[in-house]
């Protein structure tokens, strides 16, 4: 197969893959007040995600960023990362950081994750209430970042 090329003749070698619509935060700017999540049976399975990764890697993808919602809420994230990494992609995870326990950091490394992008909207205490709408908290995110 040939590589993916955009209309400006640039090679597309990066895939951002949302593995879930769920998140442990309930940020007012991201989730609607009456948020409707997909039924779990409609989310891509591990095998379907592996097929997507394989297809894009075959088309020249070199880097895959696993995102969400919050990708760390998926129990099989390490299996997804391991598959994509073993297939030849550099794997990174975009996260709010609250699920990054020491054990999870180690298991992600073992699964081939080579980077983590932690999203922190503000360090200004006046905006911390944005982090309190769900199970997440700014302090949990900052704690995780110090352990990376």
PDB file of C-alpha atoms in Angstrom:
ATOM      1  CA  UNK A   1       0.000   0.000   0.000  1.00  0.00           C
ATOM      2  CA  UNK A   2       1.062   3.576  -0.522  1.00  0.00           C
ATOM      3  CA  UNK A   3       1.559   6.092   2.256  1.00  0.00           C
ATOM      4  CA  UNK A   4      -1.137   8.573   3.192  1.00  0.00           C
ATOM      5  CA  UNK A   5      -0.593  11.986   1.588  1.00  0.00           C
ATOM      6  CA  UNK A   6      -2.572  15.146   2.384  1.00  0.00           C
ATOM      7  CA  UNK A   7      -3.738  17.686  -0.247  1.00  0.00           C
ATOM      8  CA  UNK A   8      -0.471  19.642   0.254  1.00  0.00           C
ATOM      9  CA  UNK A   9       1.594  16.548  -0.652  1.00  0.00           C
ATOM     10  CA  UNK A  10       2.726  16.010   2.952  1.00  0.00           C
ATOM     11  CA  UNK A  11       3.072  12.491   4.258  1.00  0.00           C
ATOM     12  CA  UNK A  12       0.666  11.696   7.093  1.00  0.00           C
ATOM     13  CA  UNK A  13       2.509   9.470   9.542  1.00  0.00           C
ATOM     14  CA  UNK A  14       0.777  10.287  12.822  1.00  0.00           C
ATOM     15  CA  UNK A  15      -2.532   8.911  14.139  1.00  0.00           C
ATOM     16  CA  UNK A  16      -4.518  10.207  17.074  1.00  0.00           C
ATOM     17  CA  UNK A  17      -6.765   7.338  18.125  1.00  0.00           C
ATOM     18  CA  UNK A  18      -9.588   7.870  20.615  1.00  0.00           C
ATOM     19  CA  UNK A  19     -10.060   4.594  22.487  1.00  0.00           C
ATOM     20  CA  UNK A  20     -13.025   5.694  24.634  1.00  0.00           C
ATOM     21  CA  UNK A  21     -15.527   8.495  25.115  1.00  0.00           C
ATOM     22  CA  UNK A  22     -15.455   8.097  28.900  1.00  0.00           C
ATOM     23  CA  UNK A  23     -13.526  10.272  31.336  1.00  0.00           C
ATOM     24  CA  UNK A  24     -13.117  10.630  35.083  1.00  0.00           C
ATOM     25  CA  UNK A  25     -13.415  14.430  34.792  1.00  0.00           C
ATOM     26  CA  UNK A  26     -16.623  16.258  33.993  1.00  0.00           C
ATOM     27  CA  UNK A  27     -15.168  19.468  32.622  1.00  0.00           C
ATOM     28  CA  UNK A  28     -17.930  21.898  31.732  1.00  0.00           C
ATOM     29  CA  UNK A  29     -16.259  22.866  28.444  1.00  0.00           C
ATOM     30  CA  UNK A  30     -15.827  19.262  27.296  1.00  0.00           C
ATOM     31  CA  UNK A  31     -18.895  17.352  28.426  1.00  0.00           C
ATOM     32  CA  UNK A  32     -22.478  18.359  27.960  1.00  0.00           C
ATOM     33  CA  UNK A  33     -24.607  18.606  31.094  1.00  0.00           C
ATOM     34  CA  UNK A  34     -26.662  15.632  29.928  1.00  0.00           C
ATOM     35  CA  UNK A  35     -23.755  13.665  28.453  1.00  0.00           C
ATOM     36  CA  UNK A  36     -24.725  10.491  26.655  1.00  0.00           C
ATOM     37  CA  UNK A  37     -21.946   7.938  26.381  1.00  0.00           C
ATOM     38  CA  UNK A  38     -21.848   5.210  23.785  1.00  0.00           C
ATOM     39  CA  UNK A  39     -23.012   1.847  25.057  1.00  0.00           C
ATOM     40  CA  UNK A  40     -19.913  -0.250  25.830  1.00  0.00           C
ATOM     41  CA  UNK A  41     -20.916  -2.756  23.143  1.00  0.00           C
ATOM     42  CA  UNK A  42     -20.537   0.040  20.559  1.00  0.00           C
ATOM     43  CA  UNK A  43     -16.990   0.969  21.584  1.00  0.00           C
ATOM     44  CA  UNK A  44     -14.239  -0.548  19.514  1.00  0.00           C
ATOM     45  CA  UNK A  45     -12.962  -3.814  20.929  1.00  0.00           C
ATOM     46  CA  UNK A  46      -9.298  -4.550  21.492  1.00  0.00           C
ATOM     47  CA  UNK A  47      -9.251  -6.568  18.267  1.00  0.00           C
ATOM     48  CA  UNK A  48     -10.926  -3.791  16.263  1.00  0.00           C
ATOM     49  CA  UNK A  49      -8.485  -1.199  17.586  1.00  0.00           C
ATOM     50  CA  UNK A  50      -5.609  -3.540  16.715  1.00  0.00           C
ATOM     51  CA  UNK A  51      -6.963  -3.788  13.158  1.00  0.00           C
ATOM     52  CA  UNK A  52      -7.168   0.019  12.894  1.00  0.00           C
ATOM     53  CA  UNK A  53      -3.590   0.346  14.174  1.00  0.00           C
ATOM     54  CA  UNK A  54      -2.335  -2.313  11.773  1.00  0.00           C
ATOM     55  CA  UNK A  55      -4.057  -0.656   8.808  1.00  0.00           C
ATOM     56  CA  UNK A  56      -2.590   2.766   9.565  1.00  0.00           C
ATOM     57  CA  UNK A  57       0.881   1.371  10.253  1.00  0.00           C
ATOM     58  CA  UNK A  58       0.674  -0.390   6.899  1.00  0.00           C
ATOM     59  CA  UNK A  59      -0.101   3.024   5.362  1.00  0.00           C
ATOM     60  CA  UNK A  60       3.020   4.586   6.874  1.00  0.00           C
ATOM     61  CA  UNK A  61       1.910   5.667  10.347  1.00  0.00           C
ATOM     62  CA  UNK A  62       4.923   5.874  12.628  1.00  0.00           C
ATOM     63  CA  UNK A  63       3.404   7.403  15.762  1.00  0.00           C
ATOM     64  CA  UNK A  64       0.090   6.660  17.475  1.00  0.00           C
ATOM     65  CA  UNK A  65      -1.304   8.825  20.258  1.00  0.00           C
ATOM     66  CA  UNK A  66      -3.925   7.020  22.326  1.00  0.00           C
ATOM     67  CA  UNK A  67      -6.544   9.479  23.559  1.00  0.00           C
ATOM     68  CA  UNK A  68     -10.144   9.573  24.712  1.00  0.00           C
ATOM     69  CA  UNK A  69     -12.145  10.844  26.673  1.00  0.00           C
ATOM     70  CA  UNK A  70      -9.593   9.620  29.165  1.00  0.00           C
ATOM     71  CA  UNK A  71      -7.720   6.590  27.774  1.00  0.00           C
ATOM     72  CA  UNK A  72      -6.566   5.420  31.217  1.00  0.00           C
ATOM     73  CA  UNK A  73     -10.141   4.429  32.079  1.00  0.00           C
ATOM     74  CA  UNK A  74      -9.755   1.517  29.634  1.00  0.00           C
ATOM     75  CA  UNK A  75      -8.504  -1.560  31.446  1.00  0.00           C
ATOM     76  CA  UNK A  76      -6.951  -2.926  28.260  1.00  0.00           C
ATOM     77  CA  UNK A  77      -4.982   0.213  27.354  1.00  0.00           C
ATOM     78  CA  UNK A  78      -1.688  -1.588  27.912  1.00  0.00           C
ATOM     79  CA  UNK A  79      -2.742  -4.333  25.505  1.00  0.00           C
ATOM     80  CA  UNK A  80      -3.636  -1.709  22.879  1.00  0.00           C
ATOM     81  CA  UNK A  81      -0.282   0.028  23.398  1.00  0.00           C
ATOM     82  CA  UNK A  82       1.618  -3.255  23.303  1.00  0.00           C
ATOM     83  CA  UNK A  83       0.003  -4.239  20.015  1.00  0.00           C
ATOM     84  CA  UNK A  84       0.684  -0.884  18.332  1.00  0.00           C
ATOM     85  CA  UNK A  85       4.236  -0.785  19.672  1.00  0.00           C
ATOM     86  CA  UNK A  86       4.954  -4.359  18.589  1.00  0.00           C
ATOM     87  CA  UNK A  87       3.600  -3.527  15.134  1.00  0.00           C
ATOM     88  CA  UNK A  88       6.221  -0.798  14.793  1.00  0.00           C
ATOM     89  CA  UNK A  89       4.592   2.439  15.953  1.00  0.00           C
ATOM     90  CA  UNK A  90       5.901   4.811  18.586  1.00  0.00           C
ATOM     91  CA  UNK A  91       3.078   4.973  21.125  1.00  0.00           C
ATOM     92  CA  UNK A  92       2.204   7.940  23.324  1.00  0.00           C
ATOM     93  CA  UNK A  93      -0.778   8.531  25.597  1.00  0.00           C
ATOM     94  CA  UNK A  94      -2.704  11.770  26.057  1.00  0.00           C
ATOM     95  CA  UNK A  95      -4.197  11.888  29.557  1.00  0.00           C
ATOM     96  CA  UNK A  96      -5.446  14.081  32.373  1.00  0.00           C
ATOM     97  CA  UNK A  97      -2.967  12.188  34.561  1.00  0.00           C
ATOM     98  CA  UNK A  98      -5.165  11.173  37.481  1.00  0.00           C
ATOM     99  CA  UNK A  99      -4.872   7.468  36.669  1.00  0.00           C
ATOM    100  CA  UNK A 100      -1.076   7.468  36.530  1.00  0.00           C
ATOM    101  CA  UNK A 101      -0.209   5.465  39.634  1.00  0.00           C
ATOM    102  CA  UNK A 102       3.350   4.165  39.892  1.00  0.00           C
ATOM    103  CA  UNK A 103       2.102   0.721  38.857  1.00  0.00           C
ATOM    104  CA  UNK A 104       0.236   2.117  35.856  1.00  0.00           C
ATOM    105  CA  UNK A 105       3.258   4.127  34.737  1.00  0.00           C
ATOM    106  CA  UNK A 106       5.403   0.980  34.870  1.00  0.00           C
ATOM    107  CA  UNK A 107       2.832  -1.145  33.038  1.00  0.00           C
ATOM    108  CA  UNK A 108       2.522   1.484  30.295  1.00  0.00           C
ATOM    109  CA  UNK A 109       6.315   1.549  29.892  1.00  0.00           C
ATOM    110  CA  UNK A 110       6.393  -2.251  29.691  1.00  0.00           C
ATOM    111  CA  UNK A 111       3.645  -2.099  27.050  1.00  0.00           C
ATOM    112  CA  UNK A 112       5.825   0.111  24.867  1.00  0.00           C
ATOM    113  CA  UNK A 113       4.447   3.565  25.651  1.00  0.00           C
ATOM    114  CA  UNK A 114       7.272   6.014  24.977  1.00  0.00           C
ATOM    115  CA  UNK A 115       5.592   9.289  25.885  1.00  0.00           C
ATOM    116  CA  UNK A 116       2.804  10.761  27.954  1.00  0.00           C
ATOM    117  CA  UNK A 117       1.154  14.109  27.258  1.00  0.00           C
ATOM    118  CA  UNK A 118      -0.602  15.325  30.404  1.00  0.00           C
ATOM    119  CA  UNK A 119      -3.279  17.949  29.910  1.00  0.00           C
ATOM    120  CA  UNK A 120      -3.468  20.558  32.663  1.00  0.00           C
ATOM    121  CA  UNK A 121      -5.798  23.433  31.909  1.00  0.00           C
ATOM    122  CA  UNK A 122      -4.577  25.862  34.547  1.00  0.00           C
ATOM    123  CA  UNK A 123      -2.340  26.115  37.583  1.00  0.00           C
ATOM    124  CA  UNK A 124      -4.333  29.127  38.744  1.00  0.00           C
ATOM    125  CA  UNK A 125      -6.227  28.170  41.948  1.00  0.00           C
ATOM    126  CA  UNK A 126      -9.206  30.242  40.795  1.00  0.00           C
ATOM    127  CA  UNK A 127      -9.811  27.691  38.041  1.00  0.00           C
ATOM    128  CA  UNK A 128      -9.384  24.515  40.102  1.00  0.00           C
ATOM    129  CA  UNK A 129     -13.137  24.034  40.362  1.00  0.00           C
ATOM    130  CA  UNK A 130     -13.040  22.967  36.710  1.00  0.00           C
ATOM    131  CA  UNK A 131     -11.195  19.857  37.866  1.00  0.00           C
ATOM    132  CA  UNK A 132     -13.731  19.006  40.584  1.00  0.00           C
ATOM    133  CA  UNK A 133     -16.676  18.114  38.350  1.00  0.00           C
ATOM    134  CA  UNK A 134     -15.782  14.433  38.275  1.00  0.00           C
ATOM    135  CA  UNK A 135     -13.578  11.964  40.057  1.00  0.00           C
ATOM    136  CA  UNK A 136     -10.419  13.781  39.004  1.00  0.00           C
ATOM    137  CA  UNK A 137      -8.583  16.548  40.768  1.00  0.00           C
ATOM    138  CA  UNK A 138      -5.780  18.923  39.928  1.00  0.00           C
ATOM    139  CA  UNK A 139      -3.723  17.646  42.874  1.00  0.00           C
ATOM    140  CA  UNK A 140      -3.959  14.073  41.559  1.00  0.00           C
ATOM    141  CA  UNK A 141      -2.830  15.230  38.137  1.00  0.00           C
ATOM    142  CA  UNK A 142       0.087  17.221  39.534  1.00  0.00           C
ATOM    143  CA  UNK A 143       1.090  14.302  41.738  1.00  0.00           C
ATOM    144  CA  UNK A 144       1.161  12.007  38.705  1.00  0.00           C
ATOM    145  CA  UNK A 145       3.271  14.459  36.706  1.00  0.00           C
ATOM    146  CA  UNK A 146       5.924  14.540  39.442  1.00  0.00           C
ATOM    147  CA  UNK A 147       6.226  10.729  39.191  1.00  0.00           C
ATOM    148  CA  UNK A 148       6.753  10.625  35.416  1.00  0.00           C
TER     149      UNK A 148
END
